[in-house]
PDB file of C-alpha atoms in Angstrom:
ATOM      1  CA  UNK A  21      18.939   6.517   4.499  1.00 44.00           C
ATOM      2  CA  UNK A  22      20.571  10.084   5.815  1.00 45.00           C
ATOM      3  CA  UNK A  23      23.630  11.319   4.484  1.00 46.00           C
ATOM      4  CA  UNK A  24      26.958   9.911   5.894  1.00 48.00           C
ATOM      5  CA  UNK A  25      28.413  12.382   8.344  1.00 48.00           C
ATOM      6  CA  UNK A  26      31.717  14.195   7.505  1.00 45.00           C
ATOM      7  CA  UNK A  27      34.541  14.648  10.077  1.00 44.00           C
ATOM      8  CA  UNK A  28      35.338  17.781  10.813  1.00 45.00           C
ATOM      9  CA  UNK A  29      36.936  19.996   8.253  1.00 45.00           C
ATOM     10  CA  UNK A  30      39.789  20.345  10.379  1.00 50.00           C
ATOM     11  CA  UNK A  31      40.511  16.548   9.955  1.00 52.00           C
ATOM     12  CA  UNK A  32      44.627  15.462   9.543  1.00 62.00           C
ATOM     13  CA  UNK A  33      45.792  14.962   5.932  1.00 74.00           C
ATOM     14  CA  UNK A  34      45.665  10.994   5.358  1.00 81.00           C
ATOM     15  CA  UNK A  35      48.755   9.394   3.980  1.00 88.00           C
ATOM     16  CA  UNK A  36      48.621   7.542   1.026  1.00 92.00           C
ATOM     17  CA  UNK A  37      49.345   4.180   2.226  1.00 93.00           C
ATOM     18  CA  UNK A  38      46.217   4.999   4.468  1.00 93.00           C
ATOM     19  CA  UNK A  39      44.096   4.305   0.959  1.00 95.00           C
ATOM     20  CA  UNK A  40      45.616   1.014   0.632  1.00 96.00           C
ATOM     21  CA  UNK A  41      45.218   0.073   4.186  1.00 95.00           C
ATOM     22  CA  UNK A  42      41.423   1.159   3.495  1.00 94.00           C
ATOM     23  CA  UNK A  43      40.732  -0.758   0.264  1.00 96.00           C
ATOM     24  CA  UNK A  44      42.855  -3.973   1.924  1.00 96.00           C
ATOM     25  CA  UNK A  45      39.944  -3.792   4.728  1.00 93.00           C
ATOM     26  CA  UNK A  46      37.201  -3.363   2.430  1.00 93.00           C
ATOM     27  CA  UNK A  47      38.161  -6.615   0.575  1.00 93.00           C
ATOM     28  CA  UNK A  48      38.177  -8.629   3.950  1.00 92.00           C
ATOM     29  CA  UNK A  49      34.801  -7.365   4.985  1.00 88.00           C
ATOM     30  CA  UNK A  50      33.466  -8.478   1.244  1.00 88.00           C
ATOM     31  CA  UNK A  51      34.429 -12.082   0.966  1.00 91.00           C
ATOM     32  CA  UNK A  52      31.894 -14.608  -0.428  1.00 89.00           C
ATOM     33  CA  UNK A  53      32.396 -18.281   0.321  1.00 89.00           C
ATOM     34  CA  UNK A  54      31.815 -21.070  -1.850  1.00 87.00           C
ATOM     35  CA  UNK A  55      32.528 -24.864  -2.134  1.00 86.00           C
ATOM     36  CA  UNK A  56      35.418 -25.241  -3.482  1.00 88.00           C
ATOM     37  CA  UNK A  57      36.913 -21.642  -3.176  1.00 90.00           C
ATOM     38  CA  UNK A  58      36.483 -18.291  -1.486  1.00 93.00           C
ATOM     39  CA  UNK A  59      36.048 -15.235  -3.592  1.00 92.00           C
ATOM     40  CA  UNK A  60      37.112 -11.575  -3.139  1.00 94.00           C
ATOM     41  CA  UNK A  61      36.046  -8.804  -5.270  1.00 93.00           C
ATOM     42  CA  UNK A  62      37.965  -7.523  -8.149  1.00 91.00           C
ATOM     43  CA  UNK A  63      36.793  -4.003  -8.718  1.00 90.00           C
ATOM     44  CA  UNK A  64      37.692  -1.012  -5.506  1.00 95.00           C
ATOM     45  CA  UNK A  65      36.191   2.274  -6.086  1.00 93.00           C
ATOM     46  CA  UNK A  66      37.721   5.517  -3.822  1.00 95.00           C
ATOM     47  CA  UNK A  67      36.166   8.667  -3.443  1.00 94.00           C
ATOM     48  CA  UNK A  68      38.401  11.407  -1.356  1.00 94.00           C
ATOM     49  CA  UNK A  69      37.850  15.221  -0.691  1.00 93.00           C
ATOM     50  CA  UNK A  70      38.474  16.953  -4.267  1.00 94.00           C
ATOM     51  CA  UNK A  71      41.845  18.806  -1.903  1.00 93.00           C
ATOM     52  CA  UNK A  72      42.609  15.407  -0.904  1.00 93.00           C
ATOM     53  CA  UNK A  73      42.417  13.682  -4.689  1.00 94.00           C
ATOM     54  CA  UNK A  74      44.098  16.707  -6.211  1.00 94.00           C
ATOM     55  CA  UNK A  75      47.309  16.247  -3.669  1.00 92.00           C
ATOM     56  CA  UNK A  76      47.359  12.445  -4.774  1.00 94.00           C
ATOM     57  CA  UNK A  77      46.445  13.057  -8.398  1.00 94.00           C
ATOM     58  CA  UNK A  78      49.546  12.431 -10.157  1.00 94.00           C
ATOM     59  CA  UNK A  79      50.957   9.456  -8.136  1.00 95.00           C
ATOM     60  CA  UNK A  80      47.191   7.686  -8.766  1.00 95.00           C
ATOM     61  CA  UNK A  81      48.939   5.437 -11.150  1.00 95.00           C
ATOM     62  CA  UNK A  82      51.864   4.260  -8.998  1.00 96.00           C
ATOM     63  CA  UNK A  83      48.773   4.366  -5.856  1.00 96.00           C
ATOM     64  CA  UNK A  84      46.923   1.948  -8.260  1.00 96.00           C
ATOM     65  CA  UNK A  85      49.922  -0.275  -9.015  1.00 96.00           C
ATOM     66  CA  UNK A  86      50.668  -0.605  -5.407  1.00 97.00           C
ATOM     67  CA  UNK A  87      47.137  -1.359  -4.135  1.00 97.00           C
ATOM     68  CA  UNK A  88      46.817  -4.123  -6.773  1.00 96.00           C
ATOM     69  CA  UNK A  89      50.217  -5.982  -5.257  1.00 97.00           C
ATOM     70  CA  UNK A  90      48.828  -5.431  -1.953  1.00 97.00           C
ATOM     71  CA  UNK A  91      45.354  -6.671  -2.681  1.00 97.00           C
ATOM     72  CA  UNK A  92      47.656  -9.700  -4.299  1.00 95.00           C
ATOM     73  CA  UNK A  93      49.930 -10.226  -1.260  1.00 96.00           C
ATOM     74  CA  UNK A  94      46.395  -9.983   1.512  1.00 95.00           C
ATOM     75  CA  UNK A  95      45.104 -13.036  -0.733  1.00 94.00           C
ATOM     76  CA  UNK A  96      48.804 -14.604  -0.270  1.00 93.00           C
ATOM     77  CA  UNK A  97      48.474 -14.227   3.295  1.00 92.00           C
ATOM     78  CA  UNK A  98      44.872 -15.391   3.288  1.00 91.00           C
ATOM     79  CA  UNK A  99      46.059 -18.494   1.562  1.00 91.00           C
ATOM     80  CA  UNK A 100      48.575 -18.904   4.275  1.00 84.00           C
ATOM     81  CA  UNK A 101      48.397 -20.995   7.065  1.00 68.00           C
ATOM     82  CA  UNK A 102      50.199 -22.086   9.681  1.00 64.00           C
ATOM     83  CA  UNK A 103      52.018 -25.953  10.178  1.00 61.00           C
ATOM     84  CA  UNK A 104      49.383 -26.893  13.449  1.00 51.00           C
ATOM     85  CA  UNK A 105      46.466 -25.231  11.290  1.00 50.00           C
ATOM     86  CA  UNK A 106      47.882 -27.196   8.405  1.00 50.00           C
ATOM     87  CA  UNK A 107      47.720 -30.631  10.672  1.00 53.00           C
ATOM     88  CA  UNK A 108      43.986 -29.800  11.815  1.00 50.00           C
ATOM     89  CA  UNK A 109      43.111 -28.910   8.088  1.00 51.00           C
ATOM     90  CA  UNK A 110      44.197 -32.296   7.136  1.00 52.00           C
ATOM     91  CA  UNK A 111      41.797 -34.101   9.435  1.00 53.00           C
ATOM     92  CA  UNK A 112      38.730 -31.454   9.310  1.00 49.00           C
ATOM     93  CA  UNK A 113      39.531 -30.511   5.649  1.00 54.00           C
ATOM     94  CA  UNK A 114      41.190 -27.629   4.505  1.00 62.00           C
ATOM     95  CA  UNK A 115      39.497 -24.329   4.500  1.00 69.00           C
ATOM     96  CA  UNK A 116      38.579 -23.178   0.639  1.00 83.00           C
ATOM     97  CA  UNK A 117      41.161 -21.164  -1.144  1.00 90.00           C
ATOM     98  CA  UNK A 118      40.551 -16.912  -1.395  1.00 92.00           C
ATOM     99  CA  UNK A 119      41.035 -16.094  -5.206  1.00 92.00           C
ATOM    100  CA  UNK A 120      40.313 -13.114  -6.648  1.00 92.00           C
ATOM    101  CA  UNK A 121      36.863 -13.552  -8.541  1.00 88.00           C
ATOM    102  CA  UNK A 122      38.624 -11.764 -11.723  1.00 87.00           C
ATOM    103  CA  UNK A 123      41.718 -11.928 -13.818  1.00 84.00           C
ATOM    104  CA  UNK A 124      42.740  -8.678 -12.821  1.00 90.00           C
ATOM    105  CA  UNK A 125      42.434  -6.246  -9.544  1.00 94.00           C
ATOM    106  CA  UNK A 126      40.825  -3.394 -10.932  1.00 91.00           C
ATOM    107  CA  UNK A 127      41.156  -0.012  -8.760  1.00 95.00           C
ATOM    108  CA  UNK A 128      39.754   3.771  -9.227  1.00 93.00           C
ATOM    109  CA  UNK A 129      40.655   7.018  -7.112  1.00 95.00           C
ATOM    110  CA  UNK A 130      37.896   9.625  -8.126  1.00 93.00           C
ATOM    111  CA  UNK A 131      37.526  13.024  -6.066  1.00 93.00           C
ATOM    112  CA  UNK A 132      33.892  13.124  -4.219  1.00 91.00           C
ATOM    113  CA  UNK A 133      31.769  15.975  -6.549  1.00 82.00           C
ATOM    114  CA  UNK A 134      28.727  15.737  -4.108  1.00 81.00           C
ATOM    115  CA  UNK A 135      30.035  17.353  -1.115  1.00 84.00           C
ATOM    116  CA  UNK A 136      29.554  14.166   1.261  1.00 85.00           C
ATOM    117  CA  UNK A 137      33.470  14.448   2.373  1.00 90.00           C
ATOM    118  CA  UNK A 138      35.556  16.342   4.607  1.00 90.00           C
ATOM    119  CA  UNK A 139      39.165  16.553   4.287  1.00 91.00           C
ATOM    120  CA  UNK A 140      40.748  13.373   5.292  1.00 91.00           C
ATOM    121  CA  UNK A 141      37.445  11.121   4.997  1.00 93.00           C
ATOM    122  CA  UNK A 142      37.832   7.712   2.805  1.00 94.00           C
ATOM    123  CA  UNK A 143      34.996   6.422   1.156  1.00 94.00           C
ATOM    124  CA  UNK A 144      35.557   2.956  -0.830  1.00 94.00           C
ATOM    125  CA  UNK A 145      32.842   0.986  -2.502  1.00 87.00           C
ATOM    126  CA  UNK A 146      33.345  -2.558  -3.679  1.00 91.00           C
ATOM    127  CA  UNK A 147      31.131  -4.919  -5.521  1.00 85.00           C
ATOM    128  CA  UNK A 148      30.839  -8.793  -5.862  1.00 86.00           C
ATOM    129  CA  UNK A 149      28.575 -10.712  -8.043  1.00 79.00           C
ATOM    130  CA  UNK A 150      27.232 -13.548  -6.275  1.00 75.00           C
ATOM    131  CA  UNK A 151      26.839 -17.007  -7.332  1.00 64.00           C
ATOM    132  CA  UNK A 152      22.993 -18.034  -8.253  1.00 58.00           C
ATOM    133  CA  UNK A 153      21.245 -20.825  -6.556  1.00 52.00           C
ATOM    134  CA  UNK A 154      23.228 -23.269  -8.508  1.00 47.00           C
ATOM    135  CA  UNK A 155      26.111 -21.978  -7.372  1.00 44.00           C
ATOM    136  CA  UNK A 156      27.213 -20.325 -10.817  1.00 43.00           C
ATOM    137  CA  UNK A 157      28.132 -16.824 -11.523  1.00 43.00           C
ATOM    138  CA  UNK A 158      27.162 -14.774 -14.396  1.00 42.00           C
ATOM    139  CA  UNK A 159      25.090 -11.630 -15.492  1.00 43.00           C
ATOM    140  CA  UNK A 160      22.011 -11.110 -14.284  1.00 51.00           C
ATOM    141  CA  UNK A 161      23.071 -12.215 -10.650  1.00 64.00           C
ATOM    142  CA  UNK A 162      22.615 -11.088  -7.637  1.00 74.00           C
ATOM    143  CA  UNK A 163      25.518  -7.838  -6.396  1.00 80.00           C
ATOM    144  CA  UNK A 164      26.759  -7.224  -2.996  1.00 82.00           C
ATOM    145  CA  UNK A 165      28.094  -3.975  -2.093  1.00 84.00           C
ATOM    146  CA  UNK A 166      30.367  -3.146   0.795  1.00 87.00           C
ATOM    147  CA  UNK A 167      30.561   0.775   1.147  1.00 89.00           C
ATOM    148  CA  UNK A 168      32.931   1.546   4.113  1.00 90.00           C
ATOM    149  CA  UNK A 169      33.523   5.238   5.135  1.00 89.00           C
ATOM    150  CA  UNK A 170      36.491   6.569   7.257  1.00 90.00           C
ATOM    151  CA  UNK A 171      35.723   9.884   8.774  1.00 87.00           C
ATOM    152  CA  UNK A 172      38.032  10.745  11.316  1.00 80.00           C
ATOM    153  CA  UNK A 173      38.408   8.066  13.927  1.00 81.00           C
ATOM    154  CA  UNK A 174      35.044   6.601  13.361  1.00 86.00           C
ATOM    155  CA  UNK A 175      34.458   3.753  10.379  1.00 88.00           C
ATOM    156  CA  UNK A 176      31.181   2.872   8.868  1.00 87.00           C
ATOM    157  CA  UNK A 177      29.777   0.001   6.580  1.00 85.00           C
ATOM    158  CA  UNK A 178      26.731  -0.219   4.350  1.00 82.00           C
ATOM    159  CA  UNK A 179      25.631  -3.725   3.229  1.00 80.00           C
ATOM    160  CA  UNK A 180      23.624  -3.888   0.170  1.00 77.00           C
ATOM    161  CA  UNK A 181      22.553  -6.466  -2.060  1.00 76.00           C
ATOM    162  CA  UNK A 182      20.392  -5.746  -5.180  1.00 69.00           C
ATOM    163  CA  UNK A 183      19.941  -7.798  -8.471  1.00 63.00           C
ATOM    164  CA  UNK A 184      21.529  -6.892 -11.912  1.00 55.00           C
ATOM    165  CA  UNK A 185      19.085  -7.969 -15.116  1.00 51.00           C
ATOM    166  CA  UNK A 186      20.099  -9.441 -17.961  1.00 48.00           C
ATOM    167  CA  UNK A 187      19.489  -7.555 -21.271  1.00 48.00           C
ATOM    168  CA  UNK A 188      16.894  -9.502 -22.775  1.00 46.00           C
ATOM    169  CA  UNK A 189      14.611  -9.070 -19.569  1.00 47.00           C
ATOM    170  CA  UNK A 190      15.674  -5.162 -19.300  1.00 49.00           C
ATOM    171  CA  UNK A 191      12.951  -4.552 -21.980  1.00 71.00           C
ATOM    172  CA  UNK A 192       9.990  -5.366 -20.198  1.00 89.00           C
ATOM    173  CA  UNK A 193       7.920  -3.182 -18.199  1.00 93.00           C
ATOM    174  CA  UNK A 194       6.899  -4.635 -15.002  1.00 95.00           C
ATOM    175  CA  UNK A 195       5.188  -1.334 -13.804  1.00 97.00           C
ATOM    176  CA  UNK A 196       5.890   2.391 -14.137  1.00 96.00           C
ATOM    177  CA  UNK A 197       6.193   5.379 -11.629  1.00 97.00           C
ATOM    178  CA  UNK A 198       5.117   8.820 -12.132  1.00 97.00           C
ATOM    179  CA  UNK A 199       6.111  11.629  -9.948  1.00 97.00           C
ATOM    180  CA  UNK A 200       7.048  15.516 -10.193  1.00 95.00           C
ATOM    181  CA  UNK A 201       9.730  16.002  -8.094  1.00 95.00           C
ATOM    182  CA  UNK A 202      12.110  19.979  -8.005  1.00 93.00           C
ATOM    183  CA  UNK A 203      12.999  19.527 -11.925  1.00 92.00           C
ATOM    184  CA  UNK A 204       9.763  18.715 -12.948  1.00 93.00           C
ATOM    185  CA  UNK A 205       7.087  15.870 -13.940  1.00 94.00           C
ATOM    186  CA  UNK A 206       8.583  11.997 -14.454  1.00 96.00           C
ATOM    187  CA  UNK A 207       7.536   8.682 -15.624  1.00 96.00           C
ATOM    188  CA  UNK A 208      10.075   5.723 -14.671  1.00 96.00           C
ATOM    189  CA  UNK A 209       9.377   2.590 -16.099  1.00 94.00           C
ATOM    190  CA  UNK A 210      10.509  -0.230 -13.878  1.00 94.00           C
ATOM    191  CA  UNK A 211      12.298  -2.753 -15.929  1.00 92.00           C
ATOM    192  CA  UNK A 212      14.206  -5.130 -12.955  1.00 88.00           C
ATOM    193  CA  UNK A 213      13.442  -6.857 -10.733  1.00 90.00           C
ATOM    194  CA  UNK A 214      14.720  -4.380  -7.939  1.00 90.00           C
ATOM    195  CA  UNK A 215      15.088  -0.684  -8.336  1.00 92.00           C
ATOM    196  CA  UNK A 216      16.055   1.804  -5.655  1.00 93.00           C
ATOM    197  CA  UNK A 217      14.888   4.859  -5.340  1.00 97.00           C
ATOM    198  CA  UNK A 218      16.831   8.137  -3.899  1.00 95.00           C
ATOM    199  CA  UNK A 219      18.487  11.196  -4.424  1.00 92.00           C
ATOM    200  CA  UNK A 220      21.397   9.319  -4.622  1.00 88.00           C
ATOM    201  CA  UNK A 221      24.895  10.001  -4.162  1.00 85.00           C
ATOM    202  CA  UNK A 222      28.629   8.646  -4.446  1.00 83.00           C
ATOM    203  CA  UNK A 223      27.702   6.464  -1.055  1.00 75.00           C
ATOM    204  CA  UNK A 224      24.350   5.600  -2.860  1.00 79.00           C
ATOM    205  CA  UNK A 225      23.184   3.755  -5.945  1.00 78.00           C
ATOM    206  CA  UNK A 226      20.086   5.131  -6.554  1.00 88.00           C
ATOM    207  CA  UNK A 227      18.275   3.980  -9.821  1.00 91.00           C
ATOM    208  CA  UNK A 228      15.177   6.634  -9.661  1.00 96.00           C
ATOM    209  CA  UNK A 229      17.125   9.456  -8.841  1.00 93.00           C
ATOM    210  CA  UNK A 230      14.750  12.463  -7.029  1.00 95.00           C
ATOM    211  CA  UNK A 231      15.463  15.995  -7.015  1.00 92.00           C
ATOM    212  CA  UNK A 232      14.179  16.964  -4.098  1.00 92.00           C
ATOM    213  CA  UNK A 233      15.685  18.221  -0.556  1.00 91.00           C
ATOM    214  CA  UNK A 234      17.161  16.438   1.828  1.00 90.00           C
ATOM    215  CA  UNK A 235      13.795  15.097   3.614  1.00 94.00           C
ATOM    216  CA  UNK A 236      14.104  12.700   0.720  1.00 95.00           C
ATOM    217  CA  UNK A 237      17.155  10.025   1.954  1.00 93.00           C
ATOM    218  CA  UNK A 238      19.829   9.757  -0.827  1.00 89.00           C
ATOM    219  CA  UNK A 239      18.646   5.815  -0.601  1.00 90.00           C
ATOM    220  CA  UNK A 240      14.972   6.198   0.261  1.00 96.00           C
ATOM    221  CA  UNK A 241      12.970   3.133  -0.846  1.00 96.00           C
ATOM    222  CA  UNK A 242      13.624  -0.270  -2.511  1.00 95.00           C
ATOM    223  CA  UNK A 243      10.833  -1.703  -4.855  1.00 96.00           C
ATOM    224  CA  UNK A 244      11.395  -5.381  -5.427  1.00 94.00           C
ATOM    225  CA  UNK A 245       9.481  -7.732  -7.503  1.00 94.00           C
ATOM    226  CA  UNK A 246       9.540 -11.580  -6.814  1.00 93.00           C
ATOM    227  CA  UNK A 247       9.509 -14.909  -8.691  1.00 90.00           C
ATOM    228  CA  UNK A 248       5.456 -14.587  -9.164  1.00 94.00           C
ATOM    229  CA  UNK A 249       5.638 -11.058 -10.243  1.00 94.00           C
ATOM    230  CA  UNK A 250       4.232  -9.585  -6.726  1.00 96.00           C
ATOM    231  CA  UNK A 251       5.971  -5.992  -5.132  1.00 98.00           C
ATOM    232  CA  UNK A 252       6.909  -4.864  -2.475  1.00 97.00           C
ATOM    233  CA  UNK A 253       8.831  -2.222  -0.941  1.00 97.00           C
ATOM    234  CA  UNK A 254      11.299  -1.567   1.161  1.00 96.00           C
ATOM    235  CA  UNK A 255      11.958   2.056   3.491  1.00 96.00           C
ATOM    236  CA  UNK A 256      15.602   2.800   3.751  1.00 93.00           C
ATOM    237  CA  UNK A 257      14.815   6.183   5.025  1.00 93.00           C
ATOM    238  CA  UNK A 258      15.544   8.438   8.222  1.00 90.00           C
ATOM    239  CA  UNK A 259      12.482   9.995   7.562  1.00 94.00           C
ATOM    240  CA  UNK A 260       9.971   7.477   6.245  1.00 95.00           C
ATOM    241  CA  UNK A 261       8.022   6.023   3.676  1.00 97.00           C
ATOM    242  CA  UNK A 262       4.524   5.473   3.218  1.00 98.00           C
ATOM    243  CA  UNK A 263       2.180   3.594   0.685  1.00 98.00           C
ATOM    244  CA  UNK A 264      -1.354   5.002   0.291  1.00 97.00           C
ATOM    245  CA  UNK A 265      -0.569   7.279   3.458  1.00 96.00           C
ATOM    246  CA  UNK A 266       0.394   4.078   5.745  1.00 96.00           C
ATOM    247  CA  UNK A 267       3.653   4.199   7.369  1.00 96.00           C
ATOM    248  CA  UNK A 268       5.850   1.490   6.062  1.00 95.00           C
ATOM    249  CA  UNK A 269       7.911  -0.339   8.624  1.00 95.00           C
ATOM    250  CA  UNK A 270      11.979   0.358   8.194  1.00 94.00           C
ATOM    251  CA  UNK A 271      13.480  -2.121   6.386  1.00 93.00           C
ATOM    252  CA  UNK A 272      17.309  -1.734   8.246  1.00 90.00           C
ATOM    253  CA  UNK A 273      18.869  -1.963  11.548  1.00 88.00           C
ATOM    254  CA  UNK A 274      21.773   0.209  12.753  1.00 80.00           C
ATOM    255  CA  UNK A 275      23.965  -2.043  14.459  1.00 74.00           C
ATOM    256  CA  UNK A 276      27.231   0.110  15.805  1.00 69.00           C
ATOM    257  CA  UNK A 277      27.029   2.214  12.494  1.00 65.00           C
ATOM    258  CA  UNK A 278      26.812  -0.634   9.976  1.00 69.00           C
ATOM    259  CA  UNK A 279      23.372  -0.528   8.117  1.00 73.00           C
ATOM    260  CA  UNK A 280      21.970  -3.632   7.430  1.00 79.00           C
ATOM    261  CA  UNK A 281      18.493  -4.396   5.623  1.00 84.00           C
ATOM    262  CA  UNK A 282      16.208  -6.675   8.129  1.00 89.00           C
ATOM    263  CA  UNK A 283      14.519  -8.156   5.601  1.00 89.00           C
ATOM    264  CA  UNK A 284      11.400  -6.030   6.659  1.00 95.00           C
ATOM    265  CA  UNK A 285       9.095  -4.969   3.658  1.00 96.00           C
ATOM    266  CA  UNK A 286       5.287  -4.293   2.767  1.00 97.00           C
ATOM    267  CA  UNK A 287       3.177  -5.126  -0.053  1.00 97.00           C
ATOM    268  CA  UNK A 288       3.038  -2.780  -2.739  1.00 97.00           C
ATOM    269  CA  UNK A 289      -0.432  -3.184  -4.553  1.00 96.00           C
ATOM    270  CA  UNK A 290      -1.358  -1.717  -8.243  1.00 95.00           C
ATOM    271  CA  UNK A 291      -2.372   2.073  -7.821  1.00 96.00           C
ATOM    272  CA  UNK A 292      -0.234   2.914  -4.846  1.00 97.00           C
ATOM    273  CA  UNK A 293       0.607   6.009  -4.091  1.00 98.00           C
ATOM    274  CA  UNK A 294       4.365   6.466  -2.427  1.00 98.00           C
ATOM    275  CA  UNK A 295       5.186   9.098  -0.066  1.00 97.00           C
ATOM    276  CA  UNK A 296       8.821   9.699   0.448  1.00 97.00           C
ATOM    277  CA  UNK A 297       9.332  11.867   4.220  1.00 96.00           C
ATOM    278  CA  UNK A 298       6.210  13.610   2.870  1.00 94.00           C
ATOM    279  CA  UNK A 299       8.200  15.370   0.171  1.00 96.00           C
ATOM    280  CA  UNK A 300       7.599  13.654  -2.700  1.00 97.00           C
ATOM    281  CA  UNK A 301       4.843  11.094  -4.231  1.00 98.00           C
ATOM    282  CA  UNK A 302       4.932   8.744  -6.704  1.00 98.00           C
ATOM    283  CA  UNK A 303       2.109   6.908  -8.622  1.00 98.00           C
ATOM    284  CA  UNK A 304       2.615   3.330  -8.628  1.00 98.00           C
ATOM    285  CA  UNK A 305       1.174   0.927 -11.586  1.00 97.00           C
ATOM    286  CA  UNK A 306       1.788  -2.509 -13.115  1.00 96.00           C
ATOM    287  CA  UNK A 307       1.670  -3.336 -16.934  1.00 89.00           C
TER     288      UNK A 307
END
């Protein structure tokens, strides 16, 4: 995908409480429903301008305190409902607690050091492990992501989802990738189950990280291997990605400036060769 737009330069200063209006908003977009209770995530991560960071620096503690009794009082409010909701509840069932899906909020304010903010932007990133198909959570589960940017007047949201391995299955090989990108030759041996691949960024995990320029999307591609050890891949791009010099369909929709993945993704076969925007190629083989 392209790099997120900065506001102009010229953009207001941003109060403080603004941040914990921001992360408050982020939560609420990233809740996960279950059965018997409704989980938000636990861990807030919020990148400003390095002007903007260094005029908050030295109230970040106090700015952490306060966003974690905020964060506690939204789920208080959550939890709240009204007496005629209350009545309804009792003959429809009430509606599944919100609880915070750790003991603890946990809540970082870091200063952007790629250059993707202007003055005044907010860029928060939250992540929530989601339950497996037996409705448990634990490593090696599938993570959802919620980045939401605030640039100027106009707010945008990235949806992600990728898979996190557990340690004994991070030391297989699946397949490995060999490219030469601006800092030289590469081999990357894929070792999950779903690896993205980028130049990456503070907006953008990116596990293959490409030096390249900015043809190459800071989230280009997504190679993801299923249950009978088949890939495929997935373009994230503005500019494209191909496999053996086909086009590959893109794998997102822009609806109103929130990216969401469509599901849309090609077969990647043993020997491929990946073209990101033409830039940069990569040799694809399986163990």
């Amino acid at each position: 995908m392209g790099p997120l737009q900065p506001s102009p330069t010229s953009a207001p200063r941003r109060p403080a409480s603004d941040l914990i209006d921001a992360v408050l908003e982020n939560m609420r977009t990233n809740l996960e429903p279950l059965k018997y209770s409704t989980l938000a995530p636990s861990r807030y991560v919020v990148y400003l301008h390095p002007d903007e960071f260094s005029r908050i620096e030295r109230i970040v503690p106090l700015l952490q305190e306060q966003t974690s009794r905020a964060l506690g009082e939204e789920l208080e409010k959550l939890n709240h409902h009204p007496p005629y909701l209350k009545y309804w509840q009792k003959i429809a069932g009430s509606a599944p607690p919100v609880e915070n899906a750790a003991r603890e909020w946990q809540i970082e304010f870091l200063p952007d050091a790629d250059g993707e903010l202007a003055p005044g932007d907010i860029l928060i990133h939250s992540e929530l492990t989601l339950p497996s198909a037996d409705d448990e959570l634990g490593a090696g589960q599938r993570t959802r992501r919620i980045t939401t940017v605030h640039a100027g007047q106009k707010t945008t949201r990235r949806h992600e989802t990728f898979g996190v391995a557990a340690d004994a299955a991070a030391q297989t090989v699946y397949a490995r990738l060999r490219y030469e990108d601006s800092s030289g030759p590469h081999t990357f041996e894929v070792t999950r189950d779903s690896i993205t691949i980028g130049r990456g960024g503070i907006a953008y995990r990116a596990d293959l990280k490409i030096e390249s320029s900015v043809d190459v999307s800071r989230e280009h591609a997504r190679i993801r291997r299923d249950a009978a050890g088949k890939f495929f891949l997935i373009d994230l791009s503005m500019l494209g990605t191909t496999i053996n010099g086909q086009r590959v369909p893109r794998g997102f929709d822009d609806e109103g400036g929130t990216k969401r993945e469509n599901g849309v993704e090609a077969p990647l076969p043993h020997g491929a060769r990946i073209g990101l925007a033409d830039a940069v190629f990569l040799q694809f083989e399986t163990t």
